[in-house]
PDB file of C-alpha atoms in Angstrom:
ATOM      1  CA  UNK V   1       8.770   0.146  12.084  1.00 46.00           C
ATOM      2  CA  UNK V   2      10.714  -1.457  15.018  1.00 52.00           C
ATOM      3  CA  UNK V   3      14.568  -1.553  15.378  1.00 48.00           C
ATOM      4  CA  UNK V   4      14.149  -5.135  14.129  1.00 72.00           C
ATOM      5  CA  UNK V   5      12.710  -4.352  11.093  1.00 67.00           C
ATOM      6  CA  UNK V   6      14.893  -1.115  10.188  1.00 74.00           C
ATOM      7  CA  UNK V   7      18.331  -3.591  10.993  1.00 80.00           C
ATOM      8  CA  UNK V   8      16.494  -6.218   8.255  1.00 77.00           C
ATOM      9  CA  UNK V   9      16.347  -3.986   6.157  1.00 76.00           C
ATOM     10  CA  UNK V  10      18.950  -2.138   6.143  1.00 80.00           C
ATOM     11  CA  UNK V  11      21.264  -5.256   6.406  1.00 83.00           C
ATOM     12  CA  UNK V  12      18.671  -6.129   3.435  1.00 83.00           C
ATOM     13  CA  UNK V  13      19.900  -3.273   1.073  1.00 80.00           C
ATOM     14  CA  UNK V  14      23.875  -3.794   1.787  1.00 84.00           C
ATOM     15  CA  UNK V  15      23.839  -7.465   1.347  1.00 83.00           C
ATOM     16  CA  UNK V  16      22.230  -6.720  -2.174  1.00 81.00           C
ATOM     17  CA  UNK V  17      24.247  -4.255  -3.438  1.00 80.00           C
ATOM     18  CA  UNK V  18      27.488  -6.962  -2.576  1.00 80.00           C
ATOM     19  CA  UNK V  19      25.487  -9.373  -4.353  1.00 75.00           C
ATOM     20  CA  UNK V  20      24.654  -7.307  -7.721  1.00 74.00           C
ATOM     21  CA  UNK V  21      28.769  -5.790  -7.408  1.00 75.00           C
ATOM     22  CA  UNK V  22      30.046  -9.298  -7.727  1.00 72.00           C
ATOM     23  CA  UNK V  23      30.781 -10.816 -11.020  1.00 70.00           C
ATOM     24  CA  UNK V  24      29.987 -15.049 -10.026  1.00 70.00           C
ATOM     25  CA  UNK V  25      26.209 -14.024  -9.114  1.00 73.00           C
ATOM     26  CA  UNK V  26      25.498 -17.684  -7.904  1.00 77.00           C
ATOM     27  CA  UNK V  27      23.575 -18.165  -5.367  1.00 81.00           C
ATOM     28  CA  UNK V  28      21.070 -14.741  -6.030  1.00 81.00           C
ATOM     29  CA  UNK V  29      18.179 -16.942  -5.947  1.00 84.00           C
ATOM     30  CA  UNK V  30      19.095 -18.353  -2.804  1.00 88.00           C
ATOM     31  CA  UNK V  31      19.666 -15.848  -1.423  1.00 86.00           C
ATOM     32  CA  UNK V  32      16.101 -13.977  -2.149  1.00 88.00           C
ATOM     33  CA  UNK V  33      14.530 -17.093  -1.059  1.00 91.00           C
ATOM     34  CA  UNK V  34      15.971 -16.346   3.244  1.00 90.00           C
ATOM     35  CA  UNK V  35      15.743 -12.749   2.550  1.00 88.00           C
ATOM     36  CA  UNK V  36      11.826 -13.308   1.936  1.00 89.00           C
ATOM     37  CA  UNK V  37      11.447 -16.408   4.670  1.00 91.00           C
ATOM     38  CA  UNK V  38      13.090 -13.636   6.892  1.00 86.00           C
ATOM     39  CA  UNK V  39      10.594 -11.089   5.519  1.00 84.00           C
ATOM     40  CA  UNK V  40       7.720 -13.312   6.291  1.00 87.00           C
ATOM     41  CA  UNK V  41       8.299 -13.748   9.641  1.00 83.00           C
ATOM     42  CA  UNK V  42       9.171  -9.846  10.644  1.00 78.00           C
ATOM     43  CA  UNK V  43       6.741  -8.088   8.535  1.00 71.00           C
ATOM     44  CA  UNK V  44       3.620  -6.845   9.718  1.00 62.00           C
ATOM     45  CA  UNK V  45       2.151  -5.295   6.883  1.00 63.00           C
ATOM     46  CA  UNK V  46       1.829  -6.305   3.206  1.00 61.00           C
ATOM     47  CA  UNK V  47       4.276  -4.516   2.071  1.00 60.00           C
ATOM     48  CA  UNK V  48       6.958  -5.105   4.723  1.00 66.00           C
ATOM     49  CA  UNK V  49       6.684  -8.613   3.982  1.00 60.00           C
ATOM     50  CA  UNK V  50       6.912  -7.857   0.495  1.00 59.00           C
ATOM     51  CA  UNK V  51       9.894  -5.834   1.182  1.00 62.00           C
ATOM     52  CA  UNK V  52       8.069  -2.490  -1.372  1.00 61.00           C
ATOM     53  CA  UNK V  53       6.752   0.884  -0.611  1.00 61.00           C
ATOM     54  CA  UNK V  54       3.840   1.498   1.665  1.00 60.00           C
ATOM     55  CA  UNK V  55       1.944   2.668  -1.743  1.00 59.00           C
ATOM     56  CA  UNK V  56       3.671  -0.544  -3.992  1.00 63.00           C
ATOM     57  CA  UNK V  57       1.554  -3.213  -3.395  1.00 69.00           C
ATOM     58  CA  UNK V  58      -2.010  -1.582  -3.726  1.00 74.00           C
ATOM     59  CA  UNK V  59      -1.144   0.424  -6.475  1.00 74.00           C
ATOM     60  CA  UNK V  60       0.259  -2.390  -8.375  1.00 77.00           C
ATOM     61  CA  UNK V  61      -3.238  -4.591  -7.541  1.00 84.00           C
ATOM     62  CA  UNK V  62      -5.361  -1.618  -8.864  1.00 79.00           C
ATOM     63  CA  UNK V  63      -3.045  -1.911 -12.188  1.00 77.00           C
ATOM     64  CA  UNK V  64      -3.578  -5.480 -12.663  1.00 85.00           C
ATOM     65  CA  UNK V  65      -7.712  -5.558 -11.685  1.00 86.00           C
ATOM     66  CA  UNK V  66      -7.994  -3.068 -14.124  1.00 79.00           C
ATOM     67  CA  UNK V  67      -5.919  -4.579 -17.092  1.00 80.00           C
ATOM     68  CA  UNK V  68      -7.684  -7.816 -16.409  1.00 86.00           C
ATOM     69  CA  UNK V  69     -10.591  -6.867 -16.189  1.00 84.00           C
ATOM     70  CA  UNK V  70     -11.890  -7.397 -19.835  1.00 82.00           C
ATOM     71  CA  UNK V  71     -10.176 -10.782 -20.117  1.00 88.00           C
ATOM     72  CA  UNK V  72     -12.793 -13.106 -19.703  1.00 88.00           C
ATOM     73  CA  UNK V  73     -11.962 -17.395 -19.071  1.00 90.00           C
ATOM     74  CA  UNK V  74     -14.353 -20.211 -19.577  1.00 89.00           C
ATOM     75  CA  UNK V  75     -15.589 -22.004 -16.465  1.00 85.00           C
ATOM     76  CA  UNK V  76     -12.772 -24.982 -16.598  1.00 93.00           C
ATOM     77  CA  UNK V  77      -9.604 -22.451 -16.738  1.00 96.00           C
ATOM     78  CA  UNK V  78      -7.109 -22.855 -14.716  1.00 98.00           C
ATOM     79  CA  UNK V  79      -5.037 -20.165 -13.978  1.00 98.00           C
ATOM     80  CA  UNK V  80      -1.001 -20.330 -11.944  1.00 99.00           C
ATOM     81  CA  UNK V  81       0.525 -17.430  -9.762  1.00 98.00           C
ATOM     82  CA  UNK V  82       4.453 -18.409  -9.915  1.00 98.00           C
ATOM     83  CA  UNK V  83       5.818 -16.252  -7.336  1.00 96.00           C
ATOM     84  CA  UNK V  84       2.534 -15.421  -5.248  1.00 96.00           C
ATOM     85  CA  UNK V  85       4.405 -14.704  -2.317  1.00 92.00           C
ATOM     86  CA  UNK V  86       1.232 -13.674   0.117  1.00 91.00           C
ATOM     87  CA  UNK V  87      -0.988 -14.723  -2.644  1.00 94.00           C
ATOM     88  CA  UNK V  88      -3.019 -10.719  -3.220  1.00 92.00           C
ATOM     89  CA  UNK V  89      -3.067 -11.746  -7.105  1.00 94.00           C
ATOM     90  CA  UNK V  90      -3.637 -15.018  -6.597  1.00 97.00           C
ATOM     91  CA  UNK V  91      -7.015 -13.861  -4.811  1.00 96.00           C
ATOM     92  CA  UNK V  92      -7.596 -11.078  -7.620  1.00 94.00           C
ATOM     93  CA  UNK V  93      -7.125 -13.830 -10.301  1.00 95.00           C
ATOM     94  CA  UNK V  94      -9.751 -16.359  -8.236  1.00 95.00           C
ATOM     95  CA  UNK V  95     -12.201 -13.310  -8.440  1.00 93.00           C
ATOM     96  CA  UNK V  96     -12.420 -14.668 -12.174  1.00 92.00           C
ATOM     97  CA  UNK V  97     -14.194 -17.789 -11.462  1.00 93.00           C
ATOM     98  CA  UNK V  98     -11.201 -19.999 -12.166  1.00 95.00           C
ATOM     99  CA  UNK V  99      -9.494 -22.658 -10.546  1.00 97.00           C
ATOM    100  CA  UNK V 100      -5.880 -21.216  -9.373  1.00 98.00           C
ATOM    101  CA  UNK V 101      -2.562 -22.581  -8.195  1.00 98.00           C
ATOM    102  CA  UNK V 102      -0.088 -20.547  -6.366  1.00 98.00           C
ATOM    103  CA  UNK V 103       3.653 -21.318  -6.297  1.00 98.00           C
ATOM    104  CA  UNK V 104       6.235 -19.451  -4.032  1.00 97.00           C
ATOM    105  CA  UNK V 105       9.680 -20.551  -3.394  1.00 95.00           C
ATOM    106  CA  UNK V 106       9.599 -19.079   0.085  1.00 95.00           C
ATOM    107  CA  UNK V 107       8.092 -21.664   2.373  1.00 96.00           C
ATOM    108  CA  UNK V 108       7.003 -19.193   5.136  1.00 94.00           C
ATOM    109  CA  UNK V 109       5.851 -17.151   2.026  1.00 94.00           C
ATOM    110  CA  UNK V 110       3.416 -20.316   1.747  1.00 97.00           C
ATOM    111  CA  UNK V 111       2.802 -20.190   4.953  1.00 95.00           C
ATOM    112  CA  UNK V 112       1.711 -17.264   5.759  1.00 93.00           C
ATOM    113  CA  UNK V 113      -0.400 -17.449   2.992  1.00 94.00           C
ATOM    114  CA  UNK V 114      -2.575 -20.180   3.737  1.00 96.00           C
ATOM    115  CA  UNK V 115      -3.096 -18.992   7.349  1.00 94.00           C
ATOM    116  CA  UNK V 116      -5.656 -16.207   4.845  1.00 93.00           C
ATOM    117  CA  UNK V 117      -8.865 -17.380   4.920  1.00 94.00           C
ATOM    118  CA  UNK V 118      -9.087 -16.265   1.275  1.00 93.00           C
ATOM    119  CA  UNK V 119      -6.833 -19.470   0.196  1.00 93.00           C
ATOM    120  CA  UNK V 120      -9.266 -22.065   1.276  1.00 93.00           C
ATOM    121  CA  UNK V 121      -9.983 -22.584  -2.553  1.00 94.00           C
ATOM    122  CA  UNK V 122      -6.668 -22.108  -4.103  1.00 98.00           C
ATOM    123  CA  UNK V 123      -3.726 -24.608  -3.944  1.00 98.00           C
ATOM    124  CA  UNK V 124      -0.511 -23.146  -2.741  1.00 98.00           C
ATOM    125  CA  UNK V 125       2.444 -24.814  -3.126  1.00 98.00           C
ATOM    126  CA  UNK V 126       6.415 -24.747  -2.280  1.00 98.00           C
ATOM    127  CA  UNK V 127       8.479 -24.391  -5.900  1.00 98.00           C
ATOM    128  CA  UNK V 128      10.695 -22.329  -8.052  1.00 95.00           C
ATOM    129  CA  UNK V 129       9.720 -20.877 -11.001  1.00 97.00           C
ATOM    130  CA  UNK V 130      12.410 -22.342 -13.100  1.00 95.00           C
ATOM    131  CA  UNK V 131      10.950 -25.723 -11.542  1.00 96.00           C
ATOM    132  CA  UNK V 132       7.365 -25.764 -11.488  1.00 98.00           C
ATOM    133  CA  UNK V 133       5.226 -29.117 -10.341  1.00 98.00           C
ATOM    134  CA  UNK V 134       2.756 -29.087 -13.181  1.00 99.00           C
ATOM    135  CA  UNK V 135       2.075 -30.859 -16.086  1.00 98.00           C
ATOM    136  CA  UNK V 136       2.791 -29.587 -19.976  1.00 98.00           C
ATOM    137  CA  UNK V 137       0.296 -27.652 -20.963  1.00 98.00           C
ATOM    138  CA  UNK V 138      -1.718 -27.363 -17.696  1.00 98.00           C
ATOM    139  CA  UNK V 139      -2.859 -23.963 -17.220  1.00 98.00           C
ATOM    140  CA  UNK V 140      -4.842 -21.690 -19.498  1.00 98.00           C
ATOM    141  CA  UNK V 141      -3.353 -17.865 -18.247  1.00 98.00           C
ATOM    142  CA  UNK V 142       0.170 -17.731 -16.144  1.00 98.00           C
ATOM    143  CA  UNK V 143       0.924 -14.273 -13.872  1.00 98.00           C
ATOM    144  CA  UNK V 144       4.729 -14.152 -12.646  1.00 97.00           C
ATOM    145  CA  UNK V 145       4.428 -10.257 -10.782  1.00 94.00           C
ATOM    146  CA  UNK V 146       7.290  -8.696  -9.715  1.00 90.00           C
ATOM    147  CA  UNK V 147       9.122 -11.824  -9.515  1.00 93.00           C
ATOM    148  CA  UNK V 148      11.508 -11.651 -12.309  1.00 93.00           C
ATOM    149  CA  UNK V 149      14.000  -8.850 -10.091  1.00 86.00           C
ATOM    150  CA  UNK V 150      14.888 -12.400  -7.923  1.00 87.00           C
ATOM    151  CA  UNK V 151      15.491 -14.899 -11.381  1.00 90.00           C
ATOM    152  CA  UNK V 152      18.795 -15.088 -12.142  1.00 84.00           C
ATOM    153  CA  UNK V 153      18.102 -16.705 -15.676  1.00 87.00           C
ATOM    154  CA  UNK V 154      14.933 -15.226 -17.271  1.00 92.00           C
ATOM    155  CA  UNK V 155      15.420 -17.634 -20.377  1.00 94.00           C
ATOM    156  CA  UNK V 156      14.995 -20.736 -18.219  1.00 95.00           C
ATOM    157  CA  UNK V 157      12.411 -19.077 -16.412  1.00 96.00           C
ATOM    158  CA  UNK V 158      10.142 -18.412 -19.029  1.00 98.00           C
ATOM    159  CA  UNK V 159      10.591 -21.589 -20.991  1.00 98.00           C
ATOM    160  CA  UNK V 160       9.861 -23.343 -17.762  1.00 98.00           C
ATOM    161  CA  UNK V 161       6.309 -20.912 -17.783  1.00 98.00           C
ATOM    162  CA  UNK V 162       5.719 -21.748 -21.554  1.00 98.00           C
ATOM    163  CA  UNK V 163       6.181 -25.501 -20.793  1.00 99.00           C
ATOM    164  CA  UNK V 164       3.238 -25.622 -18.583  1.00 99.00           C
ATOM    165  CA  UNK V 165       1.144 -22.869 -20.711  1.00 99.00           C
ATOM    166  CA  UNK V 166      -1.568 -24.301 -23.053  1.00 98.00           C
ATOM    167  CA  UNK V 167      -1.235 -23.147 -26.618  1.00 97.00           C
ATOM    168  CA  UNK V 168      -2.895 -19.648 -27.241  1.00 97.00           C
ATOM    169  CA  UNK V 169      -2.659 -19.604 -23.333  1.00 97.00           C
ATOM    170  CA  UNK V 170      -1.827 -16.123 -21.603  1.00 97.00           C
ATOM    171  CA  UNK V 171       1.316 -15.077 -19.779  1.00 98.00           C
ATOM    172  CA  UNK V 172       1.323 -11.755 -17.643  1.00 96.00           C
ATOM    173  CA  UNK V 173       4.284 -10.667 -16.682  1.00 96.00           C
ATOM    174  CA  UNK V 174       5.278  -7.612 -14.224  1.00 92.00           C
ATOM    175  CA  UNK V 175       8.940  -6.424 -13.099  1.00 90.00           C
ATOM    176  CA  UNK V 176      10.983  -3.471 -12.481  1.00 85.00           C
ATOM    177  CA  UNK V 177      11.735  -1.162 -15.462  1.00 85.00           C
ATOM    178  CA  UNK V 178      15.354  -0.487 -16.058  1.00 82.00           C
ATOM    179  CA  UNK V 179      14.539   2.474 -18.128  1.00 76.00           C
ATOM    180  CA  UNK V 180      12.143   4.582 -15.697  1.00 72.00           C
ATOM    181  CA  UNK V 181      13.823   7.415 -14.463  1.00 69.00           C
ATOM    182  CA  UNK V 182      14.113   6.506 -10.341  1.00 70.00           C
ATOM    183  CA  UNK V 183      16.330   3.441 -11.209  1.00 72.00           C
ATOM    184  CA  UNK V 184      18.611   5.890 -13.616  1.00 67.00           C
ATOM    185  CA  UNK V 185      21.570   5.888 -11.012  1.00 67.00           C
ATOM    186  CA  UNK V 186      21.035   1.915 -10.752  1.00 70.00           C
ATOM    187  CA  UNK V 187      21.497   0.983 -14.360  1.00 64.00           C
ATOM    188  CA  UNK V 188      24.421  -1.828 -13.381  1.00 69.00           C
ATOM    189  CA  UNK V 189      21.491  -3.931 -11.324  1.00 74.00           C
ATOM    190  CA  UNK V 190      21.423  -6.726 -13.640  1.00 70.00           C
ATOM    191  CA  UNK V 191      17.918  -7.962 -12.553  1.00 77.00           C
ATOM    192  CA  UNK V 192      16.349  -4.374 -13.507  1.00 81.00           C
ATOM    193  CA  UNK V 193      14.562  -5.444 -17.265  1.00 86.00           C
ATOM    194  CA  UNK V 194      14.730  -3.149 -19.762  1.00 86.00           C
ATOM    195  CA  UNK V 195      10.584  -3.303 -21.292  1.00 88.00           C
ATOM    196  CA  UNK V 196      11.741  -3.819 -25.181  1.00 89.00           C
ATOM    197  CA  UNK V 197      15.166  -6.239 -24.431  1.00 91.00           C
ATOM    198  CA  UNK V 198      12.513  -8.341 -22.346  1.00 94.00           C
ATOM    199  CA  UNK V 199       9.676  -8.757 -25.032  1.00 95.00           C
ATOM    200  CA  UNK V 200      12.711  -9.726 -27.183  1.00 96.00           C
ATOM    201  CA  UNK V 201      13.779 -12.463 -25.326  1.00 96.00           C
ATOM    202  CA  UNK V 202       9.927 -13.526 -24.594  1.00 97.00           C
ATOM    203  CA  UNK V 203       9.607 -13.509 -28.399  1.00 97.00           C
ATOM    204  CA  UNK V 204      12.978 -16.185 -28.246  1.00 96.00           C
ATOM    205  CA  UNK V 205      10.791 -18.169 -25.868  1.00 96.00           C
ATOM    206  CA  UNK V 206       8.057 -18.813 -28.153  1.00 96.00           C
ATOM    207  CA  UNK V 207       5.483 -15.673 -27.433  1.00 98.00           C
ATOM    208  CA  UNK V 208       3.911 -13.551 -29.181  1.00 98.00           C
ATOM    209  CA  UNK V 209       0.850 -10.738 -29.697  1.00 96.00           C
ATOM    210  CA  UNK V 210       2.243  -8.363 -27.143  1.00 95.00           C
ATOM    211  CA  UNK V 211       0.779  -5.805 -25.245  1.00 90.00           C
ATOM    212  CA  UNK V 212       3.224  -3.621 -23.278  1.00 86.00           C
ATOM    213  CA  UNK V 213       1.843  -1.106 -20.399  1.00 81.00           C
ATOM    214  CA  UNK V 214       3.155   0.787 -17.741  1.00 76.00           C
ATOM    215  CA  UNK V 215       2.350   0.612 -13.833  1.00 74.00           C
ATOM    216  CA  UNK V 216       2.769   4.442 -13.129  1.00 66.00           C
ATOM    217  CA  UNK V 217       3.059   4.609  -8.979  1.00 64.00           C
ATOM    218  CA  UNK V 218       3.155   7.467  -6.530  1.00 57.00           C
ATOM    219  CA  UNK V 219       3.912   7.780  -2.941  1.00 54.00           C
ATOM    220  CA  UNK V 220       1.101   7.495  -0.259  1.00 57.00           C
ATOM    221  CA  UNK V 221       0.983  11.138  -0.179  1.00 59.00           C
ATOM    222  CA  UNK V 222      -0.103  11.754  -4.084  1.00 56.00           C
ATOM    223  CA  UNK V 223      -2.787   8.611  -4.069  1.00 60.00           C
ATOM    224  CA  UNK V 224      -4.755  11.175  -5.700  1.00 60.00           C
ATOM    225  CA  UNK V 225      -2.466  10.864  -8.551  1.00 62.00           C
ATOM    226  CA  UNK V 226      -3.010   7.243  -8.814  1.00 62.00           C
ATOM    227  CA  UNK V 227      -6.740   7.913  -8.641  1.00 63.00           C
ATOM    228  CA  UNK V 228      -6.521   9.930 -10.894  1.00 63.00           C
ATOM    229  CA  UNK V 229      -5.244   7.918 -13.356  1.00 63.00           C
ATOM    230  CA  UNK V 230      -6.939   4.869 -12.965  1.00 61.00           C
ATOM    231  CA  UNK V 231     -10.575   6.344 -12.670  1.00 61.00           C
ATOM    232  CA  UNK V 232     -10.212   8.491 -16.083  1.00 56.00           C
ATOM    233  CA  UNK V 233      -8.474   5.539 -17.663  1.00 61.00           C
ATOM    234  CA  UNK V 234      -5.806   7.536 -18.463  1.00 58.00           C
ATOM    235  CA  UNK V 235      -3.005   5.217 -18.654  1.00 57.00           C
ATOM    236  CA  UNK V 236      -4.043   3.673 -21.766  1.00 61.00           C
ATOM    237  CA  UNK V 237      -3.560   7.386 -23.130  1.00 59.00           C
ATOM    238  CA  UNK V 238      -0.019   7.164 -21.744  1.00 59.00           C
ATOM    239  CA  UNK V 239       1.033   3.720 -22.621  1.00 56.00           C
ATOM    240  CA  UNK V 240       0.432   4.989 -26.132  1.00 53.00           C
ATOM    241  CA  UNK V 241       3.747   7.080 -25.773  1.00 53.00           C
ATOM    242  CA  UNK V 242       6.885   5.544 -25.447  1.00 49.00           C
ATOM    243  CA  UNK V 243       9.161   7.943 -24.026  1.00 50.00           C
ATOM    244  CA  UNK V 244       6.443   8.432 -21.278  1.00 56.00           C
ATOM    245  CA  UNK V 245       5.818   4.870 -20.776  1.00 55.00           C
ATOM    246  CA  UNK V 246       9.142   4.367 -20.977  1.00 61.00           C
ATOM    247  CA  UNK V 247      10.918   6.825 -18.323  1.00 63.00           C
ATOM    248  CA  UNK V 248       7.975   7.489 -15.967  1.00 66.00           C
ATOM    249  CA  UNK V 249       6.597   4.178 -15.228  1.00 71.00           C
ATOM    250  CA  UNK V 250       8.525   2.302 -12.075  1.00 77.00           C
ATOM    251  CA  UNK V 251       7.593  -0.880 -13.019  1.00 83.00           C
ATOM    252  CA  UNK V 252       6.371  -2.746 -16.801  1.00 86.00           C
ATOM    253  CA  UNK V 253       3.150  -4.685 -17.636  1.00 88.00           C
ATOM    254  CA  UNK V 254       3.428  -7.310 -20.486  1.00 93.00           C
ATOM    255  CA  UNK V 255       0.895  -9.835 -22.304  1.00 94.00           C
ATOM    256  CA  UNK V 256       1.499 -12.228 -24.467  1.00 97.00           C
ATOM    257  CA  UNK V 257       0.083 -15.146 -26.053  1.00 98.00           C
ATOM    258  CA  UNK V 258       1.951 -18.630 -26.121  1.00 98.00           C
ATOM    259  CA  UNK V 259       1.992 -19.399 -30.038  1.00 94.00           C
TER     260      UNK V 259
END
C-alpha cells in the first residue's frame, strides 16, 4: 500500500468515527458516496476499493455462491444488485442465467465497473438505494450486500427494495453484525445491525419466511479455516446455533420472501 492509500485511509477511519460520535448524522450517505468515488480511483485491488480486508471480499463471494446455489430462476427473471459497487455479485448472480441490473450510488463505482469486460451483459446504473429507477414490481430476486453499514434509514431502504420486488420475489440481504464478538468495543456504531432487531424491522416492511445465516471470515493467513468450512458444509451445522451464529460470525446473511 502506498503513502496515498495509508493517508485515505487513515483520514478514512477518523472522519467516520466524527461522523458516528455526532448526534445530527445528516449527511452519512453523502458522505460514503466521496469516500467510495475516492476509493475507486486509489484502489488497486478489490478490496482496497471496497475499503475491507484482503480476505473480505472472496470470502464473502464463496458465502453467497454457496447459499445460492440451490435457488434456481426461470429463464425470464430478472434479478437487481442495489449497491454493486464493482459489480463481483452482480457477475455471480448473472452466472444464473438471468437478466441483471446493477445500481451503485458511486459514479466512479459505475465506472470502474463497466470498464470489466464481465458487464457487457448487465446494465449498471447511477442510483441510491432509497431511490431506485425501476418499475413496481420489476425484479424477481433483489441482493443489497454489505450495503446497509452506509443507509442511514433502513426502513426507507427496504420499502424502496420491496416496491420494486415482485410478490413471492426474493430479497438477500448481507451487513455487518452488531453482535459478533470483533465489533464488541464498537457497539455505539449505529449502522452495525443487530441479526434479530433487523429481521424485525424486515418483517415491518412486509417480508417474511426467513432464513438467517452467518458469513464466518478469517484472515488470509487461516484460509484453511474458511476452506474448511465451506467444503464440509459446515456452516449450516453452525447457523443452527445461535449463540455461535450469533457472536462468531463478522457479518449476517438473510432471506426472505416479499409476501
Amino acid at each position: 500500500m502506498n503513502l496515498d492509500r495509508e493517508a485515505f485511509i487513515d483520514k478514512t477511519k477518523k472522519d467516520y468515527k466524527r461522523f458516528i460520535s455526532k448526534e445530527n448524522k445528516e449527511g452519512l450517505e453523502e458522505w460514503w458516496r466521496e469516500t467510495f468515488n475516492q476509493a475507486a480511483k486509489t484502489g488497486k485491488k478489490e478490496h482496497e476499493v471496497l475499503l475491507l480486508s484482503e480476505s473480505g471480499p472472496k470470502n464473502h463471494q464463496r458465502y453467497f455462491s454457496e447459499y445460492l446455489r440451490k435457488i434456481n430462476f426461470s429463464e425470464s427473471a430478472k434479478g437487481l444488485d442495489a449497491g454493486c459497487g464493482i459489480g463481483s455479485f452482480a457477475f455471480l448472480l448473472e452466472q444464473k442465467g438471468i437478466e441483471v441490473f446493477g445500481v451503485d450510488f458511486s459514479e466512479e463505482m459505475i465506472a470502474l465497473v463497466k470498464k470489466n469486460p464481465k458487464s457487457k451483459n448487465i446494465d449498471f446504473r447511477i442510483a441510491n438505494v432509497c431511490n431506485l429507477p425501476f418499475k413496481d414490481s420489476f425484479f424477481d430476486i433483489v441482493i443489497c450486500m454489505s450495503t446497509f453499514q452506509s443507509i442511514l434509514y433502513s426502513e426507507k431502504a427496504l420499502k424502496e427494495l420491496k416496491r420494486v420486488l415482485k410478490k413471492k420475489g426474493l430479497i438477500i440481504i448481507t451487513t455487518l453484525n452488531k453482535s459478533a464478538i470483533n465489533f464488541w468495543f464498537k457497539r455505539n456504531d449505529p449502522f452495525l445491525r443487530n441479526p434479530y432487531r433487523f429481521k424485525s424491522l424486515m418483517e415491518q416492511q412486509g417480508f417474511s419466511d426467513f432464513k438467517l445465516r452467518g458469513i464466518y471470515s478469517f484472515p488470509s493467513r487461516f484460509d484453511f479455516l474458511t476452506d474448511l468450512i465451506l467444503k464440509h458444509k459446515i456452516f449450516n451445522f453452525l447457523n443452527l446455533f445461535f449463540p455461535f451464529f450469533r457472536i462468531f460470525s463478522s457479518s449476517f446473511y438473510i432471506e426472505a420472501i416479499k409476501k
